Coordinates of C-alpha atoms and ligand atoms in Angstrom, one line a residue:
M1 CA 0.1 0.1 0.1
P2 CA 1.4 3.3 -0.7
G3 CA 2.5 5.9 1.9
A4 CA 0.1 8.6 3.4
S5 CA 1.6 11.4 1.3
T6 CA 1.2 9.3 -2.1
V7 CA -2.4 8.7 -1.0
T8 CA -3.5 12.0 -0.4
I9 CA -2.1 13.3 -3.8
H10 CA -3.1 10.3 -5.8
A11 CA -6.2 8.3 -4.4
D12 CA -8.7 10.3 -6.1
R13 CA -7.2 10.0 -9.4
E14 CA -9.6 7.2 -10.8
T15 CA -12.4 9.8 -10.2
H16 CA -10.9 12.6 -12.1
P17 CA -13.6 12.9 -15.1
S18 CA -11.3 15.6 -16.6
R19 CA -7.5 16.2 -17.4
A20 CA -7.2 19.3 -15.1
L21 CA -4.7 19.0 -12.4
A22 CA -6.6 20.9 -9.9
Q23 CA -10.0 19.1 -9.6
P24 CA -13.0 21.1 -11.4
I25 CA -15.6 22.3 -8.8
Y26 CA -19.1 20.8 -9.9
Q27 CA -21.3 23.7 -8.4
T28 CA -24.4 22.2 -9.6
A29 CA -27.5 21.3 -7.6
A30 CA -28.3 18.7 -9.9
F31 CA -27.0 16.5 -13.0
S32 CA -29.0 15.5 -16.1
A33 CA -29.6 12.2 -17.9
D34 CA -29.8 11.1 -21.3
D35 CA -32.5 8.5 -20.7
G36 CA -35.0 7.1 -18.1
A37 CA -32.8 4.1 -17.1
T38 CA -29.8 6.1 -16.4
F39 CA -31.8 8.5 -14.5
A40 CA -33.5 5.9 -12.4
A41 CA -30.3 4.2 -11.6
G42 CA -28.6 7.4 -10.3
A43 CA -31.4 8.1 -7.8
V44 CA -30.9 4.6 -5.7
E45 CA -26.8 4.8 -6.3
P46 CA -25.4 5.4 -2.7
R47 CA -22.9 8.1 -2.6
G48 CA -23.2 8.3 -6.6
E49 CA -21.9 11.4 -8.4
G50 CA -24.4 12.4 -11.3
F51 CA -27.9 12.7 -9.9
Y52 CA -28.3 15.4 -7.5
T53 CA -25.8 16.9 -5.4
R54 CA -27.8 16.0 -2.1
F55 CA -27.2 12.2 -3.2
G56 CA -23.7 12.7 -4.5
N57 CA -21.4 15.0 -6.5
P58 CA -17.9 14.2 -8.0
N59 CA -16.2 16.7 -5.3
H60 CA -17.8 14.6 -2.6
A61 CA -16.4 11.3 -4.3
Q62 CA -12.9 12.8 -4.6
V63 CA -12.9 13.4 -0.9
A64 CA -14.4 10.2 0.0
A65 CA -11.6 8.1 -2.2
V66 CA -8.7 9.8 -0.3
V67 CA -10.3 9.2 3.3
A68 CA -11.0 5.6 2.7
E69 CA -7.8 4.8 1.7
L70 CA -6.2 6.7 4.4
E71 CA -8.4 5.2 7.0
N72 CA -8.0 1.8 5.3
T73 CA -11.9 1.4 5.0
E74 CA -14.1 0.1 2.1
A75 CA -15.9 3.4 1.6
A76 CA -16.2 6.8 2.8
M77 CA -18.6 9.6 2.7
V78 CA -18.7 13.5 3.2
T79 CA -21.1 15.3 5.3
S80 CA -21.8 19.3 6.0
S81 CA -20.1 19.1 9.3
G82 CA -18.8 16.8 11.9
M83 CA -22.1 16.9 13.8
A84 CA -23.9 16.1 10.6
A85 CA -21.8 13.1 10.3
I86 CA -22.2 11.8 13.9
T87 CA -26.0 12.8 14.1
T88 CA -27.1 11.3 10.8
A89 CA -24.8 8.2 11.6
V90 CA -26.7 7.8 14.8
L91 CA -30.2 8.4 13.5
A92 CA -29.5 5.6 10.6
L93 CA -28.2 3.0 12.9
V94 CA -30.5 3.1 15.9
S95 CA -34.2 3.4 16.7
A96 CA -36.6 3.8 19.6
G97 CA -36.0 1.1 22.1
D98 CA -32.4 0.7 21.5
H99 CA -29.6 1.5 23.7
V100 CA -26.2 3.4 22.6
I101 CA -23.3 3.6 24.9
G102 CA -20.9 6.8 24.7
Q103 CA -18.0 8.4 26.8
Q104 CA -18.3 10.5 29.9
S105 CA -15.2 12.5 28.1
T106 CA -16.3 13.4 24.7
Y107 CA -17.0 16.3 22.5
G108 CA -19.5 18.6 23.8
G109 CA -22.2 18.1 20.7
T110 CA -21.4 14.3 20.9
A111 CA -22.1 14.4 24.6
S112 CA -25.4 16.4 23.9
V113 CA -26.8 13.7 21.3
L114 CA -26.1 11.2 23.9
L115 CA -27.6 12.9 26.8
N116 CA -30.1 15.0 25.1
L117 CA -31.1 14.2 21.8
L118 CA -31.3 10.2 21.7
P119 CA -33.1 10.1 24.9
R120 CA -35.8 12.5 23.5
L121 CA -36.2 9.9 20.6
G122 CA -36.7 6.9 23.2
V123 CA -33.1 5.7 22.8
D124 CA -31.6 4.8 26.2
T125 CA -27.6 6.0 26.6
T126 CA -24.8 5.3 29.1
L127 CA -21.9 7.3 29.6
V128 CA -19.0 5.4 30.8
D129 CA -15.3 6.2 31.8
Q130 CA -13.6 5.2 28.7
R131 CA -10.4 4.6 30.7
D132 CA -11.8 1.3 31.8
T133 CA -12.4 -1.1 29.4
E134 CA -14.8 -3.2 31.9
A135 CA -17.3 -0.3 32.2
F136 CA -18.0 -0.9 28.5
E137 CA -18.7 -4.4 28.9
K138 CA -20.9 -3.7 32.2
A139 CA -22.9 -1.1 30.3
L140 CA -23.8 -3.6 27.6
T141 CA -27.7 -4.8 27.5
P142 CA -29.4 -7.0 25.1
K143 CA -30.6 -3.8 23.4
T144 CA -27.3 -2.1 22.9
R145 CA -26.8 -1.4 19.2
L146 CA -23.9 1.2 19.1
I147 CA -20.8 2.2 21.0
L148 CA -19.4 5.7 20.5
V149 CA -15.8 6.2 21.3
E150 CA -13.6 9.3 20.9
T151 CA -9.8 8.9 21.7
P152 CA -7.9 10.9 22.6
S153 CA -11.2 12.6 23.8
N154 CA -12.0 16.2 23.8
P155 CA -10.6 18.1 26.1
L156 CA -9.1 15.8 28.6
L157 CA -7.2 13.5 26.1
H158 CA -8.4 10.5 27.7
I159 CA -7.5 7.2 25.8
T160 CA -9.9 4.3 24.6
D161 CA -8.5 0.7 24.0
L162 CA -9.9 0.6 20.6
R163 CA -8.8 -3.0 20.0
A164 CA -10.6 -4.1 23.2
V165 CA -13.9 -2.2 22.7
A166 CA -13.9 -3.2 19.2
E167 CA -13.6 -6.8 20.0
L168 CA -16.1 -6.6 22.9
A169 CA -18.6 -4.8 20.4
R170 CA -18.2 -7.4 17.9
A171 CA -18.6 -10.3 20.4
H172 CA -21.9 -9.0 21.1
D173 CA -22.9 -7.9 17.6
V174 CA -22.8 -4.1 18.5
L175 CA -21.5 -1.6 16.2
T176 CA -18.5 0.8 17.4
L177 CA -18.0 4.4 15.8
A178 CA -14.8 6.1 16.5
D179 CA -14.1 9.8 16.6
N180 CA -10.7 9.8 14.9
T181 CA -10.8 13.8 14.8
F182 CA -8.1 14.6 17.4
A183 CA -5.6 11.8 16.1
T184 CA -6.2 12.0 12.4
P185 CA -5.4 8.8 10.3
L186 CA -1.9 9.7 10.3
N187 CA -1.3 8.9 13.9
Q188 CA -4.2 6.4 14.3
R189 CA -6.3 4.1 12.3
P190 CA -9.1 2.9 14.3
A191 CA -10.5 0.4 11.3
D192 CA -7.2 -1.4 11.5
L193 CA -7.8 -2.2 15.3
G194 CA -11.4 -3.5 14.5
V195 CA -13.6 -0.6 14.8
D196 CA -16.5 -0.6 12.5
V197 CA -17.0 3.2 11.2
V198 CA -14.7 6.0 11.8
W199 CA -15.6 9.8 11.5
H200 CA -14.1 13.1 11.8
S201 CA -14.9 16.7 12.1
A202 CA -13.0 17.3 8.9
T203 CA -13.5 20.9 10.1
K204 CA -10.2 20.3 12.0
Y205 CA -6.9 18.5 10.7
L206 CA -8.3 17.0 7.7
N207 CA -9.0 20.6 6.1
G208 CA -6.1 22.0 8.4
H209 CA -7.1 25.6 7.2
S210 CA -9.8 26.9 9.4
D211 CA -12.0 27.9 6.3
V212 CA -14.4 25.0 5.8
S213 CA -17.1 22.9 8.0
A214 CA -17.3 19.5 7.1
G215 CA -17.5 16.0 8.3
V216 CA -16.5 12.3 6.9
L217 CA -17.4 8.9 7.8
A218 CA -15.4 5.8 6.7
G219 CA -16.1 2.2 7.1
P220 CA -17.8 -0.7 5.0
A221 CA -20.0 0.3 2.1
A222 CA -23.2 -1.6 3.7
I223 CA -23.1 0.5 6.7
L224 CA -22.5 3.8 4.9
D225 CA -25.4 3.0 2.5
R226 CA -27.7 3.1 5.5
V227 CA -25.8 6.2 6.8
W228 CA -26.4 7.7 3.0
D229 CA -29.9 6.7 3.0
T230 CA -30.6 8.7 6.0
S231 CA -28.4 11.7 4.7
L232 CA -30.9 12.3 2.2
L233 CA -33.4 12.9 4.8
T234 CA -31.3 15.1 7.3
G235 CA -29.9 17.0 4.2
A236 CA -26.4 17.0 5.4
T237 CA -25.0 17.9 2.1
L238 CA -21.5 19.5 1.9
G239 CA -21.2 22.1 -0.6
P240 CA -19.1 21.3 -3.7
I241 CA -16.7 24.2 -3.0
D242 CA -16.2 23.2 0.5
A243 CA -15.6 19.6 -0.8
W244 CA -12.8 21.1 -3.1
L245 CA -11.4 23.1 -0.4
L246 CA -11.3 20.0 1.9
L247 CA -9.4 18.0 -0.7
R248 CA -7.0 20.8 -1.2
G249 CA -6.5 20.8 2.5
I250 CA -6.1 17.0 2.9
R251 CA -3.5 16.9 0.3
T252 CA -1.1 18.5 2.8
L253 CA -2.2 16.4 5.8
P254 CA 1.0 14.4 5.9
L255 CA 3.3 17.4 6.0
R256 CA 1.3 19.1 8.6
V257 CA 0.8 16.4 11.0
P258 CA 4.2 15.9 12.2
R259 CA 4.6 19.5 13.1
H260 CA 1.5 19.4 15.1
N261 CA 2.7 16.3 17.1
D262 CA 6.0 18.0 17.7
N263 CA 4.5 21.3 18.8
G264 CA 2.2 19.5 21.1
L265 CA 4.6 17.6 22.9
A266 CA 6.9 21.0 23.2
L267 CA 4.3 22.6 24.7
A268 CA 3.2 19.6 27.0
E269 CA 6.5 19.1 28.2
A270 CA 7.4 23.0 28.9
L271 CA 4.0 23.3 30.8
T272 CA 4.5 20.5 33.0
R273 CA 7.2 22.2 34.6
H274 CA 5.3 25.6 34.9
P275 CA 4.2 26.5 38.5
A276 CA 0.9 27.8 37.7
V277 CA 0.0 24.5 36.0
T278 CA -1.5 21.7 38.2
R279 CA -1.9 19.1 35.5
V280 CA -1.2 18.8 31.8
H281 CA -3.2 16.2 29.9
Y282 CA -1.3 14.9 26.6
P283 CA -1.0 11.4 25.8
G284 CA 2.7 11.6 24.6
L285 CA 3.9 12.8 27.8
D286 CA 5.2 9.3 29.8
T287 CA 3.4 10.7 32.5
H288 CA 0.2 10.4 31.2
P289 CA -1.6 7.5 32.9
Q290 CA -2.5 5.9 29.8
H291 CA 0.8 6.6 28.0
A292 CA 1.7 2.9 27.0
L293 CA -2.0 2.3 25.6
A294 CA -1.5 5.4 23.6
A295 CA 1.8 4.5 22.3
A296 CA 0.3 1.0 21.4
Q297 CA -2.4 2.3 19.2
M298 CA -1.0 5.7 17.8
T299 CA 2.1 6.6 15.9
G300 CA 2.0 10.2 17.0
F301 CA -0.1 12.0 19.8
G302 CA -1.5 15.0 17.9
G303 CA -1.3 18.8 18.6
V304 CA -3.9 19.1 21.3
L305 CA -3.2 19.1 25.0
S306 CA -5.2 20.7 27.9
M307 CA -4.0 22.1 31.2
E308 CA -5.5 23.0 34.5
F309 CA -4.2 26.3 36.3
T310 CA -3.8 26.6 40.0
G311 CA -6.2 29.4 40.1
G312 CA -9.3 27.8 38.6
Y313 CA -11.8 29.5 36.2
D314 CA -10.7 33.1 36.4
M315 CA -6.8 32.3 36.0
A316 CA -7.5 30.1 33.0
D317 CA -9.6 32.7 31.4
A318 CA -6.8 35.5 32.2
F319 CA -4.2 33.1 30.6
L320 CA -5.8 33.3 27.1
G321 CA -5.7 37.1 27.4
H322 CA -2.0 36.9 27.7
L323 CA -1.4 34.8 24.4
R324 CA 0.0 36.4 21.4
Y325 CA 0.1 33.6 19.0
P326 CA -2.8 31.0 20.0
R327 CA -6.1 33.0 19.4
R328 CA -9.3 32.5 21.5
S329 CA -11.1 30.3 19.4
A330 CA -13.7 27.4 19.5
S331 CA -11.9 25.3 16.6
L332 CA -8.6 23.2 16.5
G333 CA -6.7 21.4 13.8
G334 CA -5.7 24.5 11.5
V335 CA -2.2 25.7 10.8
E336 CA -2.8 28.4 13.4
S337 CA -2.8 27.7 17.2
L338 CA -5.8 28.2 18.7
A339 CA -6.9 27.9 22.8
V340 CA -10.1 27.9 24.4
H341 CA -11.8 27.6 27.9
P342 CA -14.2 24.7 27.3
A343 CA -16.1 25.4 30.9
S344 CA -17.3 28.6 29.2
M345 CA -17.5 27.6 25.8
W346 CA -19.7 24.5 26.2
R347 CA -22.3 26.4 28.2
G348 CA -24.6 26.7 25.0
M349 CA -24.7 22.7 24.6
L350 CA -24.8 21.3 28.0
S351 CA -26.7 22.0 31.2
D352 CA -24.8 23.4 34.1
E353 CA -24.9 20.1 35.7
Q354 CA -23.9 18.3 32.6
L355 CA -20.8 20.8 32.2
T356 CA -19.5 20.4 35.9
E357 CA -19.3 16.7 35.0
A358 CA -17.6 17.2 32.0
V359 CA -14.6 19.7 32.5
P360 CA -12.9 21.4 35.2
P361 CA -13.6 24.7 35.5
G362 CA -9.7 25.8 35.3
L363 CA -8.9 23.9 32.2
I364 CA -7.8 25.2 28.8
R365 CA -7.5 23.3 25.8
L366 CA -4.5 24.3 23.6
A367 CA -4.4 23.1 20.0
A368 CA -0.8 23.7 18.7
G369 CA -0.7 24.8 15.1
T370 CA 2.2 24.6 12.8
E371 CA 4.3 27.6 13.8
D372 CA 7.7 27.4 15.0
T373 CA 8.1 25.3 18.0
A374 CA 10.4 27.8 19.8
D375 CA 8.1 30.7 19.2
L376 CA 5.0 29.0 20.4
V377 CA 6.5 27.7 23.5
A378 CA 8.0 30.9 24.5
D379 CA 4.6 32.7 24.1
V380 CA 2.7 30.3 26.1
L381 CA 5.1 30.0 28.9
A382 CA 5.2 34.1 29.0
A383 CA 1.2 34.0 29.2
A384 CA 1.5 31.1 32.2
D385 CA 4.2 33.6 33.7
A386 CA 2.0 36.3 33.5
V387 CA -0.9 34.9 35.3
S388 CA 1.0 33.4 37.9
S389 CA 3.0 36.6 38.8
A390 CA -0.5 38.3 38.9
S391 CA -1.6 35.9 41.4
G392 CA 1.5 35.6 43.4
T393 CA 2.1 31.9 42.4
A394 CA 5.9 32.5 40.8
Ligands
LIG1 N1 -15.7 15.9 17.4 C1 -14.8 16.5 17.9 C2 -13.7 15.8 18.5 C3 -14.9 18.0 17.7 O1 -13.9 18.6 18.4 C4 -15.9 18.6 17.0 C5 -15.8 20.2 17.1 O2 -15.0 20.7 17.8 C6 -16.6 17.8 16.4 C7 -16.7 16.4 16.5 C8 -17.8 18.4 15.9 O3 -17.4 18.9 14.3 P1 -18.0 20.1 13.8 O4 -17.4 21.2 14.4 O5 -17.4 20.0 12.4 O6 -19.4 19.8 13.6

């Protein structure tokens, strides 16, 4: 199998309908057919490319070809955002009366699907501590249909044992869906460890330039056919221009990820030694309680880390005000470093009680971009110095 850099540049070659080096943008809502049989066939072809853009579009197919090969899955599909990917998948795969297992530490939107949306639709959910594989087993019921995992998790960087959970699920005829946004397929390939469907907020590393909202799902064609069918109803359609931008971003993913990995580790190591910081969460640190598991299933540890400040909510918030390079923003995975205070950001998605369970108030999530490592480390340490001298911790 070719390497990731070759895949991101050439895996869509077969889908090239023209001889242009840069893919044309099929900015059209629909396509025409010369005869009734072709037209009728287009209407039922999952992820087709020539019927109606909500059903599929050549720009979607190009991204899907690259993502499927990167994730080593049979097929892939694109959606209008990461949340469109997970919500559409869940709606496709469960019904009222079913049971779904998720993680206590997970992206706020996914937590809200588990805690709010699914119970409203008559689907029971159980959230477990992903660090304990047995907790997944204990949560299984005869009605369990799906296990949603996310590793490393947002924003606590907890690790899920993908192989163990996938094996457990398979033994009970339960499907597994893994959010691979933080790791990227460069650092971790859940399907190789037995996970059924891998999904991403492609808004993040896959696109990498903070200019597109998109999602992807990768897995067996038969499962994605069901998800595609539901996507026709949720209308989770990615615009052709956004699919084109996403493909352009993915072309350089293998060049960007090693720098994100280096910057993430350098920041984690530097912050570990700072007196204003009580804990750094980063799976690449050998002090991370699950470092051995992370090292066994990942080849790099990503650009996202989080840390807790001695001065709680106020100190964390003040720290953001002292940063020069990382900007205060809800996203991550772009070339620019970003930082966010989850306890304030997720207010709109979770109730106060759910929020207190999900994140410590003094936690900052830092997403290292691809800037020069020394500049980034100096800037982040200067901001930590500023808040600790203001509070007298230095
Ligand atoms: N999964 C993770 C880990 C995320 O961080 C996010 C967004 O921040 C999402 C999913 C949702 O993706 P999107 O914002 O593209 O809908």
